[in-house]
Each structure stands twice: as structure tokens, then as C-alpha cells.
mmCIF file of C-alpha atoms in Angstrom:
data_model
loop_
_atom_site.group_PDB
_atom_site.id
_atom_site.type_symbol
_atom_site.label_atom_id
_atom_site.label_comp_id
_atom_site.label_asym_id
_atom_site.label_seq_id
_atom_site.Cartn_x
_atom_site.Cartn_y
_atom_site.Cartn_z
ATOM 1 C CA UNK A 19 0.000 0.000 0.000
ATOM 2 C CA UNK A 20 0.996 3.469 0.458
ATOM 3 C CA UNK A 21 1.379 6.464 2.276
ATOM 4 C CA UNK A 22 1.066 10.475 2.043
ATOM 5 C CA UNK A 23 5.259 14.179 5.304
ATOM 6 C CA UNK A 24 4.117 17.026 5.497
ATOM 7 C CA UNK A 25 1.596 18.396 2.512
ATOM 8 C CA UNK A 26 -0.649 15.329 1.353
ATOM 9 C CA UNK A 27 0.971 12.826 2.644
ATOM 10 C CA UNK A 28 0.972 8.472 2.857
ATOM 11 C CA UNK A 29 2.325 4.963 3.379
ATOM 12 C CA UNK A 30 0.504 1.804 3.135
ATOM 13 C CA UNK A 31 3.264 -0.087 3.727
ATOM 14 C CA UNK A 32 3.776 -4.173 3.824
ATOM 15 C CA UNK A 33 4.323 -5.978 6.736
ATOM 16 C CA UNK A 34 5.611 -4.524 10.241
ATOM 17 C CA UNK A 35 8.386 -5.546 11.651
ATOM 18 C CA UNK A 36 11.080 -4.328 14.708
ATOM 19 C CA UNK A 37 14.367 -3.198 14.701
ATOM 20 C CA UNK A 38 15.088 -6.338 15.979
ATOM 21 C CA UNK A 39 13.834 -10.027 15.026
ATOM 22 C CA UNK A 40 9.830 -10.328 14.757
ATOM 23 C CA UNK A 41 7.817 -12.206 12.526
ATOM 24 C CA UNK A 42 5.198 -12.208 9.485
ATOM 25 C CA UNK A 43 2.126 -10.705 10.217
ATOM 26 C CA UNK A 44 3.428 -9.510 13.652
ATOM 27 C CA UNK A 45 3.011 -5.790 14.520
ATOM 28 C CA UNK A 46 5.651 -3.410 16.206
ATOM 29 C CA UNK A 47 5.948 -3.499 19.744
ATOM 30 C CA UNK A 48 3.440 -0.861 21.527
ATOM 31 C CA UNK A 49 6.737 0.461 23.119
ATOM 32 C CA UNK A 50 9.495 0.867 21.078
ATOM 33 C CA UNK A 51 13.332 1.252 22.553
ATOM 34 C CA UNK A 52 14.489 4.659 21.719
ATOM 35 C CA UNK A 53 16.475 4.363 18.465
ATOM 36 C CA UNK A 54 14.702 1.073 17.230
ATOM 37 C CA UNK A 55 13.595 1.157 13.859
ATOM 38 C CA UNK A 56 10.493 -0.112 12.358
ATOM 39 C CA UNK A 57 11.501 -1.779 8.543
ATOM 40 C CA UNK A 58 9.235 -2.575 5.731
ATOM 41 C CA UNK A 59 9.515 -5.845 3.942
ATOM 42 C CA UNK A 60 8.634 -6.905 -0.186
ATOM 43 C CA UNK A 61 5.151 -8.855 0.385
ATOM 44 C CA UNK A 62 5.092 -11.457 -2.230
ATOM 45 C CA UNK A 63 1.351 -12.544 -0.943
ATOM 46 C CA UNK A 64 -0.924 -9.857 -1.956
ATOM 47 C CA UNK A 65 -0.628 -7.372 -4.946
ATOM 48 C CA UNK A 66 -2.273 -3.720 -5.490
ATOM 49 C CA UNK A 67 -4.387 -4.082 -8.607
ATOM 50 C CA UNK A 68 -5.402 -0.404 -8.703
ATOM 51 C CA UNK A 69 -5.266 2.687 -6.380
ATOM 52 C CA UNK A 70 -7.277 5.831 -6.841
ATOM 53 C CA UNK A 71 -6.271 8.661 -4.849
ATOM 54 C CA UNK A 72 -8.757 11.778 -3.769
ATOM 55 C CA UNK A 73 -7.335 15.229 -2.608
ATOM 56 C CA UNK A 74 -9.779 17.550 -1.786
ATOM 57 C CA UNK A 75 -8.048 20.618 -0.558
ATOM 58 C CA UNK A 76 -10.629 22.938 2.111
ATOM 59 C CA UNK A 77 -9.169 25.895 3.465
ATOM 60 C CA UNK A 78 -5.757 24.555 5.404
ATOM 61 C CA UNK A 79 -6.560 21.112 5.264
ATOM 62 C CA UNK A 80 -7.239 18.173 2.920
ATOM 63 C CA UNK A 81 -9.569 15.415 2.292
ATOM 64 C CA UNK A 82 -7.620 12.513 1.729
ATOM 65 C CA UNK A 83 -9.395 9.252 0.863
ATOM 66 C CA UNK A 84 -6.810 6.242 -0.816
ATOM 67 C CA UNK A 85 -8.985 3.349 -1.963
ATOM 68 C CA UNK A 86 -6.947 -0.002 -3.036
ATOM 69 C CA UNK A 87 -8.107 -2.777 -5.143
ATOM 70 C CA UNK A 88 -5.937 -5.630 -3.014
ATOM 71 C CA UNK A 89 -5.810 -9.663 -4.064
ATOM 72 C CA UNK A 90 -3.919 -11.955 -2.492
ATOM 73 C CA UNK A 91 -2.132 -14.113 -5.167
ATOM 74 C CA UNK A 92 -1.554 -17.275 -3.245
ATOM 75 C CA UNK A 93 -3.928 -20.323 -2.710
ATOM 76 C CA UNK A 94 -3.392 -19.757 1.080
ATOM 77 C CA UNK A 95 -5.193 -17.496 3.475
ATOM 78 C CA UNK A 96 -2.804 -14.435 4.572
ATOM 79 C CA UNK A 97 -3.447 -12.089 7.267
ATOM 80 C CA UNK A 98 -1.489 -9.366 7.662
ATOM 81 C CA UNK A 99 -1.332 -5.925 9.616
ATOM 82 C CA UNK A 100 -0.336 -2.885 7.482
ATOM 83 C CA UNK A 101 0.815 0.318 9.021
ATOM 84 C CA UNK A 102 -0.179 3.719 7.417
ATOM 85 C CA UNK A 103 1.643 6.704 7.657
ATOM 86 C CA UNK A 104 1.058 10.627 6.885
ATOM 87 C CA UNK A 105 2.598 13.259 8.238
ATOM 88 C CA UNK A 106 -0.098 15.743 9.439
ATOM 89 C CA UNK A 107 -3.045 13.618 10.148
ATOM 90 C CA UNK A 108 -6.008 14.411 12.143
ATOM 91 C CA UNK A 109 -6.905 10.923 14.029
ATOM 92 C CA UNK A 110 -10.256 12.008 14.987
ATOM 93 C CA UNK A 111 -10.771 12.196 10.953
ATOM 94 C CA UNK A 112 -9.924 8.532 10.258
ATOM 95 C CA UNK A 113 -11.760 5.598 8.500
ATOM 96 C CA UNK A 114 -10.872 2.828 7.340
ATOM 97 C CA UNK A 115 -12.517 -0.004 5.607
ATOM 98 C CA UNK A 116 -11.432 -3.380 4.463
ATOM 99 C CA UNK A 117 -13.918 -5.067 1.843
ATOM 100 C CA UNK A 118 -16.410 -2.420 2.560
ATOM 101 C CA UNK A 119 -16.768 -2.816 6.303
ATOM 102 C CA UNK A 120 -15.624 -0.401 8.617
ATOM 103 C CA UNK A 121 -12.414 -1.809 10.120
ATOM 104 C CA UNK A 122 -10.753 -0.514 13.998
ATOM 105 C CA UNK A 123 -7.327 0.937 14.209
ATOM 106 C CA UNK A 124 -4.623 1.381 16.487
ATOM 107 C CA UNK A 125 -3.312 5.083 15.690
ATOM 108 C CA UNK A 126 0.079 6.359 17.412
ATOM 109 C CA UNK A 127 2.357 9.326 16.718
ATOM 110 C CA UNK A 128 6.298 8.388 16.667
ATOM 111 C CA UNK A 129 9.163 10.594 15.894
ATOM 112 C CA UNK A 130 11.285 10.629 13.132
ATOM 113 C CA UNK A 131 15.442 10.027 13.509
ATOM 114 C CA UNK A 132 15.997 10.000 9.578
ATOM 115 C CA UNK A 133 12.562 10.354 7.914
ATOM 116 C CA UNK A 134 10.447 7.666 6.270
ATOM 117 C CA UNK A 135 12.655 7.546 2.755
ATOM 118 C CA UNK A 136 12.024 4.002 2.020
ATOM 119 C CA UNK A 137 13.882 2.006 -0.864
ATOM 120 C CA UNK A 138 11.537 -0.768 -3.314
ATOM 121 C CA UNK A 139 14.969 -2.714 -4.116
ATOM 122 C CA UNK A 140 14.482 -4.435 -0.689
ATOM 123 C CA UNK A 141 13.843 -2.134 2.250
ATOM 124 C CA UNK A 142 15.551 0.704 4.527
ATOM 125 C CA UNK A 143 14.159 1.296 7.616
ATOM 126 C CA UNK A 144 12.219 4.076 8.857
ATOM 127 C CA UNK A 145 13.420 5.278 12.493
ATOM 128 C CA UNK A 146 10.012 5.847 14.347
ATOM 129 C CA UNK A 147 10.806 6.577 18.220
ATOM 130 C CA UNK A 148 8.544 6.868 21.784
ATOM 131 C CA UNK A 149 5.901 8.594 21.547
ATOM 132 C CA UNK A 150 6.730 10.475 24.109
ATOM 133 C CA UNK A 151 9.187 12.125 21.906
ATOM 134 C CA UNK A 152 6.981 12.608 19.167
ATOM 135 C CA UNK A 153 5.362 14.761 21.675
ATOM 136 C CA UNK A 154 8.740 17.392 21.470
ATOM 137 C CA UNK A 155 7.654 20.432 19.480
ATOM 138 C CA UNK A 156 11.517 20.204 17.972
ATOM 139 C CA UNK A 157 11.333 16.854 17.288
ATOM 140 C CA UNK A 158 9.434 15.948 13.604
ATOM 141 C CA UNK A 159 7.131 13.347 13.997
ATOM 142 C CA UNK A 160 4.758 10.764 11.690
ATOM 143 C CA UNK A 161 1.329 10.120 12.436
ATOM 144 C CA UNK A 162 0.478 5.996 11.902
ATOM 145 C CA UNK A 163 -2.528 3.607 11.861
ATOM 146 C CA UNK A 164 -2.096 0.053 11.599
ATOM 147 C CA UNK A 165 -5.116 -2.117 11.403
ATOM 148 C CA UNK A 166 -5.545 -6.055 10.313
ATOM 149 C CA UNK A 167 -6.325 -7.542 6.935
ATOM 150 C CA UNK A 168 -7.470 -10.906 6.112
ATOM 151 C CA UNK A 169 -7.402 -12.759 2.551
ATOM 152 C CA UNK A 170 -9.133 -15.819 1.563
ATOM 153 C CA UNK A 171 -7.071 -17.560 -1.438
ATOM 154 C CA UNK A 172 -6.895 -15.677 -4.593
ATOM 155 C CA UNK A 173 -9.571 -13.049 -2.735
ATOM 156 C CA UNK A 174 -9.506 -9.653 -4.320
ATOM 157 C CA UNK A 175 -11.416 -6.534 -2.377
ATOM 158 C CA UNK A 176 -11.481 -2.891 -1.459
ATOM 159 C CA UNK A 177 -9.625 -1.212 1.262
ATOM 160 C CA UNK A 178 -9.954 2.372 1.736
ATOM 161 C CA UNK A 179 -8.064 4.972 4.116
ATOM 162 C CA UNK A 180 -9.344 8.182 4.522
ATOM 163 C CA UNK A 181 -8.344 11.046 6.714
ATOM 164 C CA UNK A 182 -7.689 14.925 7.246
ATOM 165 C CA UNK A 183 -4.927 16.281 6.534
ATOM 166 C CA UNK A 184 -3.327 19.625 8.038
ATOM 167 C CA UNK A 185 -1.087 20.754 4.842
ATOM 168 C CA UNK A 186 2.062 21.739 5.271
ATOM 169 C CA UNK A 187 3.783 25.501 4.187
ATOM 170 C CA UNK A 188 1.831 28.850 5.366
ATOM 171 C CA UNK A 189 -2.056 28.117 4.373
ATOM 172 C CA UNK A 190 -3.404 30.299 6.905
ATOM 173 C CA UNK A 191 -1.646 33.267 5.734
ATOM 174 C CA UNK A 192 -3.783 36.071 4.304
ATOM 175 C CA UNK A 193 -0.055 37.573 2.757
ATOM 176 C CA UNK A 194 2.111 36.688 -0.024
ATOM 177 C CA UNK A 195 3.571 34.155 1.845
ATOM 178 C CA UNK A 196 0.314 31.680 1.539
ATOM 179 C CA UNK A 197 0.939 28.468 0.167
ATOM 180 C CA UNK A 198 0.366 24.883 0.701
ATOM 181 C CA UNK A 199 2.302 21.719 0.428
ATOM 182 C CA UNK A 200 0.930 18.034 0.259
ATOM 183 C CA UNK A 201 3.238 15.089 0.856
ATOM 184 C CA UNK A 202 2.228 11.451 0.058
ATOM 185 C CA UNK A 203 4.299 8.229 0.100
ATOM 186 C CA UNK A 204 4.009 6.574 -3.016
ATOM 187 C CA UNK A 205 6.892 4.505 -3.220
ATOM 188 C CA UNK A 206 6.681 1.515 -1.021
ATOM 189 C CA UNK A 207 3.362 0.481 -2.475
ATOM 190 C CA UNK A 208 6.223 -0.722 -5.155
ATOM 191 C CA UNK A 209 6.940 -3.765 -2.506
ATOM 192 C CA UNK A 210 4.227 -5.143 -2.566
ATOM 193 C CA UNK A 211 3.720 -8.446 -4.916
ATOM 194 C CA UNK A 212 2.565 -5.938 -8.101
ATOM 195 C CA UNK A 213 0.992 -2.662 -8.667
ATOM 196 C CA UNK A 214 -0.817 -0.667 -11.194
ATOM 197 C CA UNK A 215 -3.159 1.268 -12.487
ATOM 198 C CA UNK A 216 -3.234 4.751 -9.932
ATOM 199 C CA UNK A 217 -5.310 7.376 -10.516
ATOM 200 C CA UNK A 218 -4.869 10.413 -8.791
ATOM 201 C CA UNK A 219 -7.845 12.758 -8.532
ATOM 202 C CA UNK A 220 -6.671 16.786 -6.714
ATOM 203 C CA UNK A 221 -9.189 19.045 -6.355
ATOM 204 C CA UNK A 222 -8.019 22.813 -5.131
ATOM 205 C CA UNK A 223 -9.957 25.445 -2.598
ATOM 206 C CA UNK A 224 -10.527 28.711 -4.211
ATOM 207 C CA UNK A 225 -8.351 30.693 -1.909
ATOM 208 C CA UNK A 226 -5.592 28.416 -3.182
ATOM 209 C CA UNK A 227 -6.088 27.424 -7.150
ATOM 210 C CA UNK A 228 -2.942 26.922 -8.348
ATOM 211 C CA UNK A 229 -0.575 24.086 -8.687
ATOM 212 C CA UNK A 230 3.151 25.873 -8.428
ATOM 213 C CA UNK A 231 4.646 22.520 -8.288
ATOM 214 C CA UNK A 232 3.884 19.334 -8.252
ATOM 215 C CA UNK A 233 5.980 15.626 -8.854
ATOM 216 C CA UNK A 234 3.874 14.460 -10.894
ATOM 217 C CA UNK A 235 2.396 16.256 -14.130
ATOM 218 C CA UNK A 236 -1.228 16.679 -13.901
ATOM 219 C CA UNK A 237 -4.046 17.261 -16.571
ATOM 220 C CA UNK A 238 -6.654 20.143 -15.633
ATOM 221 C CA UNK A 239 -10.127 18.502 -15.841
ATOM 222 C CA UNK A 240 -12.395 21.151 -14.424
ATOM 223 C CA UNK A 241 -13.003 24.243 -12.391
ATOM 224 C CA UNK A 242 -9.974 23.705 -9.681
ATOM 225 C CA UNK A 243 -9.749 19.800 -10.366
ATOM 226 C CA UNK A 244 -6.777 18.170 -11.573
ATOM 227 C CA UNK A 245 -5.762 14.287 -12.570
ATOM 228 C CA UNK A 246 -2.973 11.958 -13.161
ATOM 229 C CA UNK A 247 -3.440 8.350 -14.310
ATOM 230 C CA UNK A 248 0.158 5.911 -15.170
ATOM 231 C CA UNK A 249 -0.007 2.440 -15.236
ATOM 232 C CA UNK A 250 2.872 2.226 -12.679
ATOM 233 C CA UNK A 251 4.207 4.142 -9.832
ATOM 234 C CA UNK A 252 6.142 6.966 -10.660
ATOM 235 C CA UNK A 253 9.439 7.662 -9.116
ATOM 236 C CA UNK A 254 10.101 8.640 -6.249
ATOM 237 C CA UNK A 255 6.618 10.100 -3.485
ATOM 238 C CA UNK A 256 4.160 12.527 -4.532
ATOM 239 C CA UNK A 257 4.755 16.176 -3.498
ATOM 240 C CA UNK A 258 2.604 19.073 -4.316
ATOM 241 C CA UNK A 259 2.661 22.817 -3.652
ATOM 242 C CA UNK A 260 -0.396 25.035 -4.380
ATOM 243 C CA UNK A 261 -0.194 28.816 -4.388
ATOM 244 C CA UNK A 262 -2.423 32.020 -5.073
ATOM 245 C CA UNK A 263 -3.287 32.874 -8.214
ATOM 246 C CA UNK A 264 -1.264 36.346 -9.590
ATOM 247 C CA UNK A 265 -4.205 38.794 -8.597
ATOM 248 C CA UNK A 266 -4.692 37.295 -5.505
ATOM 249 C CA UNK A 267 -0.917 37.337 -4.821
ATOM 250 C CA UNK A 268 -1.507 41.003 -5.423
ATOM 251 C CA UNK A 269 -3.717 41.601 -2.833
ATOM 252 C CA UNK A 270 -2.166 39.373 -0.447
ATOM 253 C CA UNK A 271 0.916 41.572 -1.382
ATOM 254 C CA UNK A 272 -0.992 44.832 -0.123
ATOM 255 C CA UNK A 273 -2.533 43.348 3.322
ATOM 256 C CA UNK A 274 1.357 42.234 4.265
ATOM 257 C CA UNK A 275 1.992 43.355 7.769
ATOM 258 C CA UNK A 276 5.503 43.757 6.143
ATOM 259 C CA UNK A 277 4.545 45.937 3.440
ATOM 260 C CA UNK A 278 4.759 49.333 5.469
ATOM 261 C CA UNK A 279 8.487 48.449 6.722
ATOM 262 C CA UNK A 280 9.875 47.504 3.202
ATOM 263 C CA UNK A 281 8.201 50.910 1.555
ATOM 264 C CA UNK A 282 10.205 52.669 4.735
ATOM 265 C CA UNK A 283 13.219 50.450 3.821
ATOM 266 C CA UNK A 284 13.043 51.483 0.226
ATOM 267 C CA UNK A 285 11.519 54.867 0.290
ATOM 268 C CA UNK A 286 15.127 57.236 -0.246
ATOM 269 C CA UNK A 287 14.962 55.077 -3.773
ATOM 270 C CA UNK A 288 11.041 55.652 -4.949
ATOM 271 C CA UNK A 289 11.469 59.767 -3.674
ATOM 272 C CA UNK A 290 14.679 59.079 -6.060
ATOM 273 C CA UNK A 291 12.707 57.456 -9.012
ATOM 274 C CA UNK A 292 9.420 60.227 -8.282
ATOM 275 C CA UNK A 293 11.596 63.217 -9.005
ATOM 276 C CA UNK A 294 13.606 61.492 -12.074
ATOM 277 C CA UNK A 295 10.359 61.178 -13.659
ATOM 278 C CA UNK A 296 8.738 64.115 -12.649
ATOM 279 C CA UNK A 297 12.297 66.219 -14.230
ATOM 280 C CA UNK A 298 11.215 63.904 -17.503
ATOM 281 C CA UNK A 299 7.656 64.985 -18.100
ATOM 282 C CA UNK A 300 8.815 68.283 -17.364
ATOM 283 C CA UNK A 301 11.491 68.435 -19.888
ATOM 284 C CA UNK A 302 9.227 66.441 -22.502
ATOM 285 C CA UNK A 303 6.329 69.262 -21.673
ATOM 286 C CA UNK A 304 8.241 72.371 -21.893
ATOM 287 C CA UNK A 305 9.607 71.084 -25.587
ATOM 288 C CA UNK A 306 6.166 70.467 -26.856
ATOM 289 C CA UNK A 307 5.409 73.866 -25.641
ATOM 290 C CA UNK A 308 8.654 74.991 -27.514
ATOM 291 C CA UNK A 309 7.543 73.620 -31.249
ATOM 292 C CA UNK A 310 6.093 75.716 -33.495
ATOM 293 C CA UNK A 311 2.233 75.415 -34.039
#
């Protein structure tokens, strides 16, 4: 599966396992050692047959709903616990269902040592520490909810994570500093048995319409609604930065609490540039007065 830092943001990763030696289809210990590390392991059972992807940006926060067409591939029943990850996340905003029934979740908050970069040629662990660090405001942290899944031989269903998510950057600006960022894991749904077919489906607040930036390249489909379909994963995790559009920019310019300071700063130059071209219209007046008629 997959996951959306801070933006979107997102793992669904494969199975959980502890810095040191646990077990398929065991989860991580409720108390990790500081400085243990939580790894993510290829899952050769169960394969990602599609993933469509809804960000619906409101205000300083996002909609995020990640639905996953799963099937497990083997003749055997598999159960396994995933964990999901997002930066950002708003627990009290979580659902999740597996095959269409609403499924419980364990959610906990760990902090980061050396971020959640996770390679698909095998794995690299992700550092995730107490949560009583997490709790440090210095101290980034990565918001997780692991929950169980169960697969009946060559069984093929929905499962479906949805949450809120606080995006990163300045949203709540009203200057020319506003912007958002989304940040969603795309990567290690790579280690899972296969994957295709992702659609990803952004819709944009009107304070906010613009893409500046984004990872991937998406088609405009509507008023403020964007897409991006691929077959396979693209490289690398999906990162997004929205923006103003130029007029409001403008205006957000004007209501800077800044803006007095840097036309103080600057003012010796635009008394400079006033009287150059007021000594130019003079000159170009008293010419035309000059001509003959």
C-alpha cells in the first residue's frame, strides 16, 4: 500500500516488523526502545491491482481518501497488519474499511530520527521513536494507523483509508507568503507483490487554485480539479505545492503586515525614481510647448 510528510501525505506499507527479530504478520511493539527502527519488507502474498487517490483541498486542510483494489495471489489465506503513515493527520478524521466494512485501528504518533525515505529494491528502515518524543515540538514526527487484513485464497477486495490532513507551508496566511504543500508516500506500495493502475484525482480550494509545483504532471479537468493516471508508480513520493493565483498574490501583497516596513526600507529610492520622472515629463512638456504650431 501506500502512504502520504508534510503536505498530502501516505504509506501503506507491507508488513511490520522491529528493529530487531519479529515475525510475518506480527506488529511493532506498543513500546518501542528509543532508536529502534520499524523496517518494511517486499510482500510477495498480496498485490495492489489499482489505487485511486482523492485530494480535496478545504481551506488549510485536505480530504484525503486512498482506496486499493488488493488480491492476495496465493492459494493460502494471509493475514497481515499494514501500518499507514502521513505526516499531518487528524486521528479524529480517520476511517478505514477493508472489503467495505468499517475496520478498527490502532493510531500512534512516533518521531522521526531519519525520515520515512524508504527504498523498493528491498527495504531501509524508517526510524520511528517513543511517543513520548513525538510529543517534542523540535522533534518531527509521523502520524500511523495500523489495522488487520485478512485474505481468503486468490480473494480480491477494497480497502480504503481516509483522513484529514493539516497541509504543510503557510495556508493560513492572508499575505504573499500563503501556500500549501501536500506530501504522500508513493513509493513503497512498489513492494508489494505488483501494482498498477493509480489514478490520482486533486481538487483545489478557491483561496488556493494553483498548482506551483507538483511531482507528478497533472491534466486540468475542471473548475480547480486536476488528474494523473500511469499504469505504474512513478518515481520517487508525490509532493505538491499550491499557491495564489497572480491577482490574488496582489492583494495578499498589499494586506502584508511587512509591506509598510519595506516601503520605509526602500523609500530614499522611490522619492529618487518620483523626481527622475517628474524632471522627464517636465522636460518632454516644456519642448512640446517649444515647437512651433
Amino acid at each position: 500500500m501506500k502512504i502520504f510528510r508534510r503536505t498530502i501525505s501516505v504509506i501503506l506499507a507491507a508488513l511490520l516488523l522491529g528493529a530487531q527479530t519479529v515475525y510475518a504478520n506480527m506488529a511493532a511493539p506498543d513500546a518501542a526502545d528509543i532508536g529502534s527502527a520499524i523496517t518494511f519488507e517486499k510482500n510477495d502474498a498480496v498485490s495492489v491491482q489499482s489505487e485511486v487517490l482523492n485530494l480535496t483541498v478545504h481551506g488549510s486542510q485536505a480530504e484525503i481518501s486512498a482506496t486499493y483494489r488488493m488480491k492476495n495471489m496465493t492459494g493460502q489465506t494471509v493475514l497481515i497488519e499494514p501500518m499507514f503513515l502521513s505526516p499531518n493527520m487528524e486521528y479524529s478524521g480517520v476511517k478505514i474499511t477493508v472489503d467495505g466494512l468499517d475496520t478498527p485501528f490502532d493510531a500512534k504518533s512516533y518521531a522521526l530520527t531519519y525520515g520515512t525515505e524508504i527504498q523498493t529494491d528491498g527495504w531501509k528502515y524508517a526510524v520511528l521513536t517513543d511517543p513520548q518524543i513525538a510529543a517534542g515540538d523540535q522533534t518531527p514526527t509521523v502520524d500511523t494507523v495500523s489495522f488487520a487484513m485478512e485474505f481468503e485464497p486468490g480473494e480480491e477486495y477494497d480497502v480504503t483509508v481516509s483522513y484529514i490532513y493539516r497541509l504543510g507551508g503557510y495556508p493560513d496566511y492572508d499575505f504573499n507568503v500563503k501556500r500549501g504543500e501536500i506530501f504522500y508516500y508513493l513509493a513503497p506500495a512498489a513492494m508489494w507483490n505488483g501494482f498498477s493502475d493509480l489514478t490520482i484525482n486533486l481538487t483545489l480550494d478557491k483561496d488556493m487554485p494553483v498548482i506551483k509545483s507538483s511531482s507528478v504532471p497533472f491534466q486540468k479537468t475542471g473548475t480547480r480539479t486536476y488528474q494523473y493516471r500511469s499504469d505504474t508508480l512513478p518515481d520517487g513520493n508525490l509532493e505538491i505545492v499550491i499557491d495564489e493565483n497572480w491577482w490574488q498574490n496582489l492583494l495578499s501583497t498589499l494586506r502584508s503586515p511587512y509591506l509598510p516596513f519595506t516601503l520605509l526600507l526602500f523609500s530614499p529610492l522611490l522619492l529618487i525614481a518620483a523626481i527622475i520622472l517628474i524632471l522627464v515629463l517636465w522636460r518632454i512638456r516644456k519642448r512640446r510647448r517649444k515647437q512651433p504650431s
